[in-house]
PDB file of C-alpha atoms in Angstrom:
ATOM      1  CA  UNK A   1     287.150   2.883 -42.929  1.00  0.00           C
ATOM      2  CA  UNK A   2     289.676   1.148 -45.126  1.00  0.00           C
ATOM      3  CA  UNK A   3     291.828   0.119 -42.038  1.00  0.00           C
ATOM      4  CA  UNK A   4     288.663  -1.137 -40.332  1.00  0.00           C
ATOM      5  CA  UNK A   5     287.920  -3.253 -43.200  1.00  0.00           C
ATOM      6  CA  UNK A   6     291.376  -4.753 -43.215  1.00  0.00           C
ATOM      7  CA  UNK A   7     291.202  -5.706 -39.490  1.00  0.00           C
ATOM      8  CA  UNK A   8     287.747  -7.339 -39.963  1.00  0.00           C
ATOM      9  CA  UNK A   9     289.154  -9.324 -42.880  1.00  0.00           C
ATOM     10  CA  UNK A  10     292.323 -10.211 -41.140  1.00  0.00           C
ATOM     11  CA  UNK A  11     290.567 -11.295 -37.923  1.00  0.00           C
ATOM     12  CA  UNK A  12     287.948 -13.510 -39.662  1.00  0.00           C
ATOM     13  CA  UNK A  13     289.712 -16.751 -38.834  1.00  0.00           C
ATOM     14  CA  UNK A  14     289.378 -16.095 -35.127  1.00  0.00           C
ATOM     15  CA  UNK A  15     286.354 -13.874 -34.851  1.00  0.00           C
ATOM     16  CA  UNK A  16     283.115 -15.489 -33.704  1.00  0.00           C
ATOM     17  CA  UNK A  17     279.764 -13.470 -33.545  1.00  0.00           C
ATOM     18  CA  UNK A  18     278.030 -15.890 -31.381  1.00  0.00           C
ATOM     19  CA  UNK A  19     278.240 -17.228 -27.796  1.00  0.00           C
ATOM     20  CA  UNK A  20     281.831 -17.936 -27.010  1.00  0.00           C
ATOM     21  CA  UNK A  21     280.669 -20.341 -24.036  1.00  0.00           C
ATOM     22  CA  UNK A  22     278.288 -22.393 -26.185  1.00  0.00           C
ATOM     23  CA  UNK A  23     278.666 -25.795 -27.861  1.00  0.00           C
ATOM     24  CA  UNK A  24     278.464 -24.028 -31.098  1.00  0.00           C
ATOM     25  CA  UNK A  25     281.735 -22.248 -30.532  1.00  0.00           C
ATOM     26  CA  UNK A  26     283.465 -25.665 -29.482  1.00  0.00           C
ATOM     27  CA  UNK A  27     282.463 -26.983 -32.924  1.00  0.00           C
ATOM     28  CA  UNK A  28     283.288 -23.873 -34.783  1.00  0.00           C
ATOM     29  CA  UNK A  29     286.766 -23.512 -33.092  1.00  0.00           C
ATOM     30  CA  UNK A  30     287.519 -27.318 -34.050  1.00  0.00           C
ATOM     31  CA  UNK A  31     286.277 -26.557 -37.695  1.00  0.00           C
ATOM     32  CA  UNK A  32     288.787 -23.687 -37.871  1.00  0.00           C
ATOM     33  CA  UNK A  33     291.562 -25.552 -36.338  1.00  0.00           C
ATOM     34  CA  UNK A  34     291.742 -23.336 -33.246  1.00  0.00           C
ATOM     35  CA  UNK A  35     292.544 -24.220 -29.624  1.00  0.00           C
ATOM     36  CA  UNK A  36     289.639 -24.054 -27.365  1.00  0.00           C
ATOM     37  CA  UNK A  37     290.986 -24.506 -23.609  1.00  0.00           C
ATOM     38  CA  UNK A  38     288.236 -24.502 -21.189  1.00  0.00           C
ATOM     39  CA  UNK A  39     290.201 -24.039 -17.886  1.00  0.00           C
ATOM     40  CA  UNK A  40     292.606 -21.279 -16.840  1.00  0.00           C
ATOM     41  CA  UNK A  41     295.673 -23.545 -15.901  1.00  0.00           C
ATOM     42  CA  UNK A  42     295.661 -24.977 -19.446  1.00  0.00           C
ATOM     43  CA  UNK A  43     294.612 -21.816 -21.319  1.00  0.00           C
ATOM     44  CA  UNK A  44     297.611 -19.725 -20.011  1.00  0.00           C
ATOM     45  CA  UNK A  45     299.985 -22.252 -21.616  1.00  0.00           C
ATOM     46  CA  UNK A  46     299.379 -20.562 -24.715  1.00  0.00           C
ATOM     47  CA  UNK A  47     301.587 -17.846 -23.625  1.00  0.00           C
ATOM     48  CA  UNK A  48     304.503 -20.241 -23.630  1.00  0.00           C
ATOM     49  CA  UNK A  49     303.912 -21.563 -27.106  1.00  0.00           C
ATOM     50  CA  UNK A  50     306.720 -20.933 -29.558  1.00  0.00           C
ATOM     51  CA  UNK A  51     304.664 -18.442 -31.525  1.00  0.00           C
ATOM     52  CA  UNK A  52     303.588 -16.498 -28.597  1.00  0.00           C
ATOM     53  CA  UNK A  53     307.115 -16.307 -27.194  1.00  0.00           C
ATOM     54  CA  UNK A  54     308.631 -15.260 -30.485  1.00  0.00           C
ATOM     55  CA  UNK A  55     305.841 -12.575 -30.866  1.00  0.00           C
ATOM     56  CA  UNK A  56     306.547 -11.182 -27.347  1.00  0.00           C
ATOM     57  CA  UNK A  57     310.271 -11.012 -27.958  1.00  0.00           C
ATOM     58  CA  UNK A  58     309.943  -9.695 -31.674  1.00  0.00           C
ATOM     59  CA  UNK A  59     307.955  -6.547 -30.318  1.00  0.00           C
ATOM     60  CA  UNK A  60     310.054  -6.398 -27.227  1.00  0.00           C
ATOM     61  CA  UNK A  61     307.123  -6.774 -25.011  1.00  0.00           C
ATOM     62  CA  UNK A  62     308.496  -9.554 -22.775  1.00  0.00           C
ATOM     63  CA  UNK A  63     311.358 -11.942 -22.840  1.00  0.00           C
ATOM     64  CA  UNK A  64     310.986 -15.756 -22.377  1.00  0.00           C
ATOM     65  CA  UNK A  65     311.802 -15.656 -18.664  1.00  0.00           C
ATOM     66  CA  UNK A  66     309.391 -12.677 -18.131  1.00  0.00           C
ATOM     67  CA  UNK A  67     306.488 -14.622 -19.732  1.00  0.00           C
ATOM     68  CA  UNK A  68     307.360 -17.748 -17.470  1.00  0.00           C
ATOM     69  CA  UNK A  69     307.308 -15.521 -14.349  1.00  0.00           C
ATOM     70  CA  UNK A  70     304.088 -13.928 -15.261  1.00  0.00           C
ATOM     71  CA  UNK A  71     302.477 -17.328 -15.918  1.00  0.00           C
ATOM     72  CA  UNK A  72     303.893 -18.592 -12.382  1.00  0.00           C
ATOM     73  CA  UNK A  73     302.223 -15.683 -10.875  1.00  0.00           C
ATOM     74  CA  UNK A  74     298.903 -16.345 -12.603  1.00  0.00           C
ATOM     75  CA  UNK A  75     298.917 -19.965 -11.591  1.00  0.00           C
ATOM     76  CA  UNK A  76     299.760 -19.043  -8.009  1.00  0.00           C
ATOM     77  CA  UNK A  77     296.794 -16.483  -7.917  1.00  0.00           C
ATOM     78  CA  UNK A  78     294.452 -19.212  -9.477  1.00  0.00           C
ATOM     79  CA  UNK A  79     295.511 -21.748  -6.846  1.00  0.00           C
ATOM     80  CA  UNK A  80     294.862 -19.286  -4.108  1.00  0.00           C
ATOM     81  CA  UNK A  81     291.537 -18.300  -5.465  1.00  0.00           C
ATOM     82  CA  UNK A  82     290.063 -21.756  -5.707  1.00  0.00           C
ATOM     83  CA  UNK A  83     291.725 -22.753  -2.275  1.00  0.00           C
ATOM     84  CA  UNK A  84     289.656 -19.839  -0.730  1.00  0.00           C
ATOM     85  CA  UNK A  85     286.506 -20.627  -2.669  1.00  0.00           C
ATOM     86  CA  UNK A  86     286.944 -24.327  -1.506  1.00  0.00           C
ATOM     87  CA  UNK A  87     287.425 -23.448   2.083  1.00  0.00           C
ATOM     88  CA  UNK A  88     284.593 -20.954   2.208  1.00  0.00           C
ATOM     89  CA  UNK A  89     282.211 -23.412   0.430  1.00  0.00           C
ATOM     90  CA  UNK A  90     283.135 -26.003   2.997  1.00  0.00           C
ATOM     91  CA  UNK A  91     282.699 -23.915   5.899  1.00  0.00           C
ATOM     92  CA  UNK A  92     279.428 -22.403   4.832  1.00  0.00           C
ATOM     93  CA  UNK A  93     278.018 -25.908   4.106  1.00  0.00           C
ATOM     94  CA  UNK A  94     279.097 -27.371   7.406  1.00  0.00           C
ATOM     95  CA  UNK A  95     278.457 -24.521   9.842  1.00  0.00           C
ATOM     96  CA  UNK A  96     275.344 -22.793   8.214  1.00  0.00           C
ATOM     97  CA  UNK A  97     273.699 -24.915   5.677  1.00  0.00           C
ATOM     98  CA  UNK A  98     273.561 -28.366   7.070  1.00  0.00           C
ATOM     99  CA  UNK A  99     272.610 -26.966  10.727  1.00  0.00           C
ATOM    100  CA  UNK A 100     269.822 -25.086   9.178  1.00  0.00           C
ATOM    101  CA  UNK A 101     268.575 -28.090   7.364  1.00  0.00           C
ATOM    102  CA  UNK A 102     268.795 -30.161  10.537  1.00  0.00           C
ATOM    103  CA  UNK A 103     266.949 -27.742  12.470  1.00  0.00           C
ATOM    104  CA  UNK A 104     264.039 -27.786   9.973  1.00  0.00           C
ATOM    105  CA  UNK A 105     264.265 -31.582   9.885  1.00  0.00           C
ATOM    106  CA  UNK A 106     263.900 -31.804  13.557  1.00  0.00           C
ATOM    107  CA  UNK A 107     260.668 -29.571  13.223  1.00  0.00           C
ATOM    108  CA  UNK A 108     259.286 -32.039  10.499  1.00  0.00           C
ATOM    109  CA  UNK A 109     259.860 -34.981  12.804  1.00  0.00           C
ATOM    110  CA  UNK A 110     258.172 -33.392  15.629  1.00  0.00           C
ATOM    111  CA  UNK A 111     255.208 -32.573  13.436  1.00  0.00           C
ATOM    112  CA  UNK A 112     255.052 -36.044  12.141  1.00  0.00           C
ATOM    113  CA  UNK A 113     255.266 -37.585  15.530  1.00  0.00           C
ATOM    114  CA  UNK A 114     252.513 -35.449  16.590  1.00  0.00           C
ATOM    115  CA  UNK A 115     250.262 -36.473  13.804  1.00  0.00           C
ATOM    116  CA  UNK A 116     251.005 -40.142  14.409  1.00  0.00           C
ATOM    117  CA  UNK A 117     250.179 -39.690  18.229  1.00  0.00           C
ATOM    118  CA  UNK A 118     246.951 -37.993  17.257  1.00  0.00           C
ATOM    119  CA  UNK A 119     246.093 -41.319  15.519  1.00  0.00           C
ATOM    120  CA  UNK A 120     246.131 -39.996  11.866  1.00  0.00           C
ATOM    121  CA  UNK A 121     247.076 -42.335   9.168  1.00  0.00           C
ATOM    122  CA  UNK A 122     250.435 -42.318   7.447  1.00  0.00           C
ATOM    123  CA  UNK A 123     248.691 -40.890   4.326  1.00  0.00           C
ATOM    124  CA  UNK A 124     247.914 -37.778   6.109  1.00  0.00           C
ATOM    125  CA  UNK A 125     251.677 -36.951   6.707  1.00  0.00           C
ATOM    126  CA  UNK A 126     253.044 -38.659   3.597  1.00  0.00           C
ATOM    127  CA  UNK A 127     254.128 -35.357   2.017  1.00  0.00           C
ATOM    128  CA  UNK A 128     256.067 -34.337   5.262  1.00  0.00           C
ATOM    129  CA  UNK A 129     257.922 -37.841   5.176  1.00  0.00           C
ATOM    130  CA  UNK A 130     258.804 -37.275   1.574  1.00  0.00           C
ATOM    131  CA  UNK A 131     260.210 -33.808   2.334  1.00  0.00           C
ATOM    132  CA  UNK A 132     262.171 -35.201   5.215  1.00  0.00           C
ATOM    133  CA  UNK A 133     263.659 -37.971   3.083  1.00  0.00           C
ATOM    134  CA  UNK A 134     264.685 -35.347   0.438  1.00  0.00           C
ATOM    135  CA  UNK A 135     266.222 -33.111   2.847  1.00  0.00           C
ATOM    136  CA  UNK A 136     268.150 -36.060   4.438  1.00  0.00           C
ATOM    137  CA  UNK A 137     269.460 -36.955   0.947  1.00  0.00           C
ATOM    138  CA  UNK A 138     270.568 -33.420   0.270  1.00  0.00           C
ATOM    139  CA  UNK A 139     272.378 -33.240   3.626  1.00  0.00           C
ATOM    140  CA  UNK A 140     274.078 -36.456   3.159  1.00  0.00           C
ATOM    141  CA  UNK A 141     275.384 -35.752  -0.400  1.00  0.00           C
ATOM    142  CA  UNK A 142     276.671 -32.143   0.837  1.00  0.00           C
ATOM    143  CA  UNK A 143     278.365 -33.512   3.863  1.00  0.00           C
ATOM    144  CA  UNK A 144     280.006 -36.472   1.909  1.00  0.00           C
ATOM    145  CA  UNK A 145     281.102 -34.176  -0.917  1.00  0.00           C
ATOM    146  CA  UNK A 146     282.470 -31.585   1.483  1.00  0.00           C
ATOM    147  CA  UNK A 147     284.550 -34.315   3.169  1.00  0.00           C
ATOM    148  CA  UNK A 148     285.922 -35.606  -0.188  1.00  0.00           C
ATOM    149  CA  UNK A 149     286.704 -32.042  -1.405  1.00  0.00           C
ATOM    150  CA  UNK A 150     288.888 -31.468   1.794  1.00  0.00           C
ATOM    151  CA  UNK A 151     290.719 -34.726   1.169  1.00  0.00           C
ATOM    152  CA  UNK A 152     291.221 -33.795  -2.461  1.00  0.00           C
ATOM    153  CA  UNK A 153     292.549 -30.340  -1.479  1.00  0.00           C
ATOM    154  CA  UNK A 154     295.141 -31.788   1.024  1.00  0.00           C
ATOM    155  CA  UNK A 155     296.455 -34.001  -1.894  1.00  0.00           C
ATOM    156  CA  UNK A 156     296.653 -30.969  -4.202  1.00  0.00           C
ATOM    157  CA  UNK A 157     298.414 -28.875  -1.322  1.00  0.00           C
ATOM    158  CA  UNK A 158     301.078 -31.628  -1.489  1.00  0.00           C
ATOM    159  CA  UNK A 159     302.118 -30.814  -5.084  1.00  0.00           C
ATOM    160  CA  UNK A 160     305.018 -28.658  -5.346  1.00  0.00           C
ATOM    161  CA  UNK A 161     304.821 -27.687  -9.073  1.00  0.00           C
ATOM    162  CA  UNK A 162     302.535 -24.819  -9.685  1.00  0.00           C
ATOM    163  CA  UNK A 163     301.199 -25.954 -13.041  1.00  0.00           C
ATOM    164  CA  UNK A 164     300.411 -29.436 -11.745  1.00  0.00           C
ATOM    165  CA  UNK A 165     298.930 -27.936  -8.541  1.00  0.00           C
ATOM    166  CA  UNK A 166     296.613 -25.563 -10.409  1.00  0.00           C
ATOM    167  CA  UNK A 167     295.468 -28.346 -12.721  1.00  0.00           C
ATOM    168  CA  UNK A 168     294.720 -30.615  -9.614  1.00  0.00           C
ATOM    169  CA  UNK A 169     292.755 -27.780  -7.991  1.00  0.00           C
ATOM    170  CA  UNK A 170     290.910 -27.140 -11.214  1.00  0.00           C
ATOM    171  CA  UNK A 171     290.120 -30.814 -12.381  1.00  0.00           C
ATOM    172  CA  UNK A 172     290.104 -32.661  -8.989  1.00  0.00           C
ATOM    173  CA  UNK A 173     288.698 -29.997  -6.529  1.00  0.00           C
ATOM    174  CA  UNK A 174     286.655 -27.433  -8.530  1.00  0.00           C
ATOM    175  CA  UNK A 175     285.226 -29.773 -11.233  1.00  0.00           C
ATOM    176  CA  UNK A 176     284.460 -32.657  -9.084  1.00  0.00           C
ATOM    177  CA  UNK A 177     282.797 -30.838  -6.110  1.00  0.00           C
ATOM    178  CA  UNK A 178     281.825 -27.271  -6.575  1.00  0.00           C
ATOM    179  CA  UNK A 179     278.748 -27.696  -8.802  1.00  0.00           C
ATOM    180  CA  UNK A 180     277.459 -30.659  -6.927  1.00  0.00           C
ATOM    181  CA  UNK A 181     277.695 -29.162  -3.511  1.00  0.00           C
ATOM    182  CA  UNK A 182     276.102 -25.865  -4.884  1.00  0.00           C
ATOM    183  CA  UNK A 183     273.279 -27.872  -6.482  1.00  0.00           C
ATOM    184  CA  UNK A 184     272.380 -29.564  -3.322  1.00  0.00           C
ATOM    185  CA  UNK A 185     272.534 -26.395  -1.174  1.00  0.00           C
ATOM    186  CA  UNK A 186     270.362 -24.723  -3.662  1.00  0.00           C
ATOM    187  CA  UNK A 187     267.750 -27.485  -3.381  1.00  0.00           C
ATOM    188  CA  UNK A 188     267.846 -27.206   0.531  1.00  0.00           C
ATOM    189  CA  UNK A 189     267.440 -23.407   0.177  1.00  0.00           C
ATOM    190  CA  UNK A 190     264.174 -23.831  -1.667  1.00  0.00           C
ATOM    191  CA  UNK A 191     262.845 -26.498   0.962  1.00  0.00           C
ATOM    192  CA  UNK A 192     263.988 -25.176   4.354  1.00  0.00           C
ATOM    193  CA  UNK A 193     261.815 -22.792   6.244  1.00  0.00           C
ATOM    194  CA  UNK A 194     263.024 -19.197   6.147  1.00  0.00           C
ATOM    195  CA  UNK A 195     263.092 -18.955   9.860  1.00  0.00           C
ATOM    196  CA  UNK A 196     265.460 -21.863  10.038  1.00  0.00           C
ATOM    197  CA  UNK A 197     267.714 -20.666   7.128  1.00  0.00           C
ATOM    198  CA  UNK A 198     270.547 -18.620   8.618  1.00  0.00           C
ATOM    199  CA  UNK A 199     271.940 -17.175   5.328  1.00  0.00           C
ATOM    200  CA  UNK A 200     270.210 -14.861   3.171  1.00  0.00           C
ATOM    201  CA  UNK A 201     268.223 -16.441   0.424  1.00  0.00           C
ATOM    202  CA  UNK A 202     268.501 -15.597  -3.251  1.00  0.00           C
ATOM    203  CA  UNK A 203     265.245 -13.753  -3.466  1.00  0.00           C
ATOM    204  CA  UNK A 204     266.160 -11.793  -0.231  1.00  0.00           C
ATOM    205  CA  UNK A 205     269.230 -10.609  -2.021  1.00  0.00           C
ATOM    206  CA  UNK A 206     267.521  -9.635  -5.134  1.00  0.00           C
ATOM    207  CA  UNK A 207     264.838  -7.672  -3.260  1.00  0.00           C
ATOM    208  CA  UNK A 208     266.654  -6.336  -0.357  1.00  0.00           C
ATOM    209  CA  UNK A 209     265.490  -3.032   0.686  1.00  0.00           C
TER     210      UNK A 209
END
């Protein structure tokens, strides 16, 4: 019990009982004078700080060269993972999501054309036109961002230094495009007819029998 009390007291400066991903922690970390690296490539640099290296060597855990080697491996692993995610995301968007949305879009176009030929007023198919416009907007944004992401990935691949390459994949590829593409794909998933959507939808994954 006394040992536990000591550890609790000693770790007070870095212990946080709340949500470590919240803005509250960002402010609290700054208040305590603690680093708060939000991305993996920059976070692992802490291993190479003077204090960390001295600690590893003092307890004979790892030498300076061994720490650097482990960091290189971690950076290479991170780069590969983001590369794979980017490629899969681009492939899914281009070969599954957009074709599915276009298929449904064509159905809507035919529906609108039929209503027009039947002599109905534009007011009667205004909602279909609105859906058509929104689908087109999502398709264009996805397509545009996938192309930009591919170009940014090509630039990152030309970087030879692992640290700089990992940061480029993190800040230029992942941060700039992943969430945007995901957001508009999710919107299309909610709008496109189930019969046109090739991939499983979230509700189907949640309630799959």
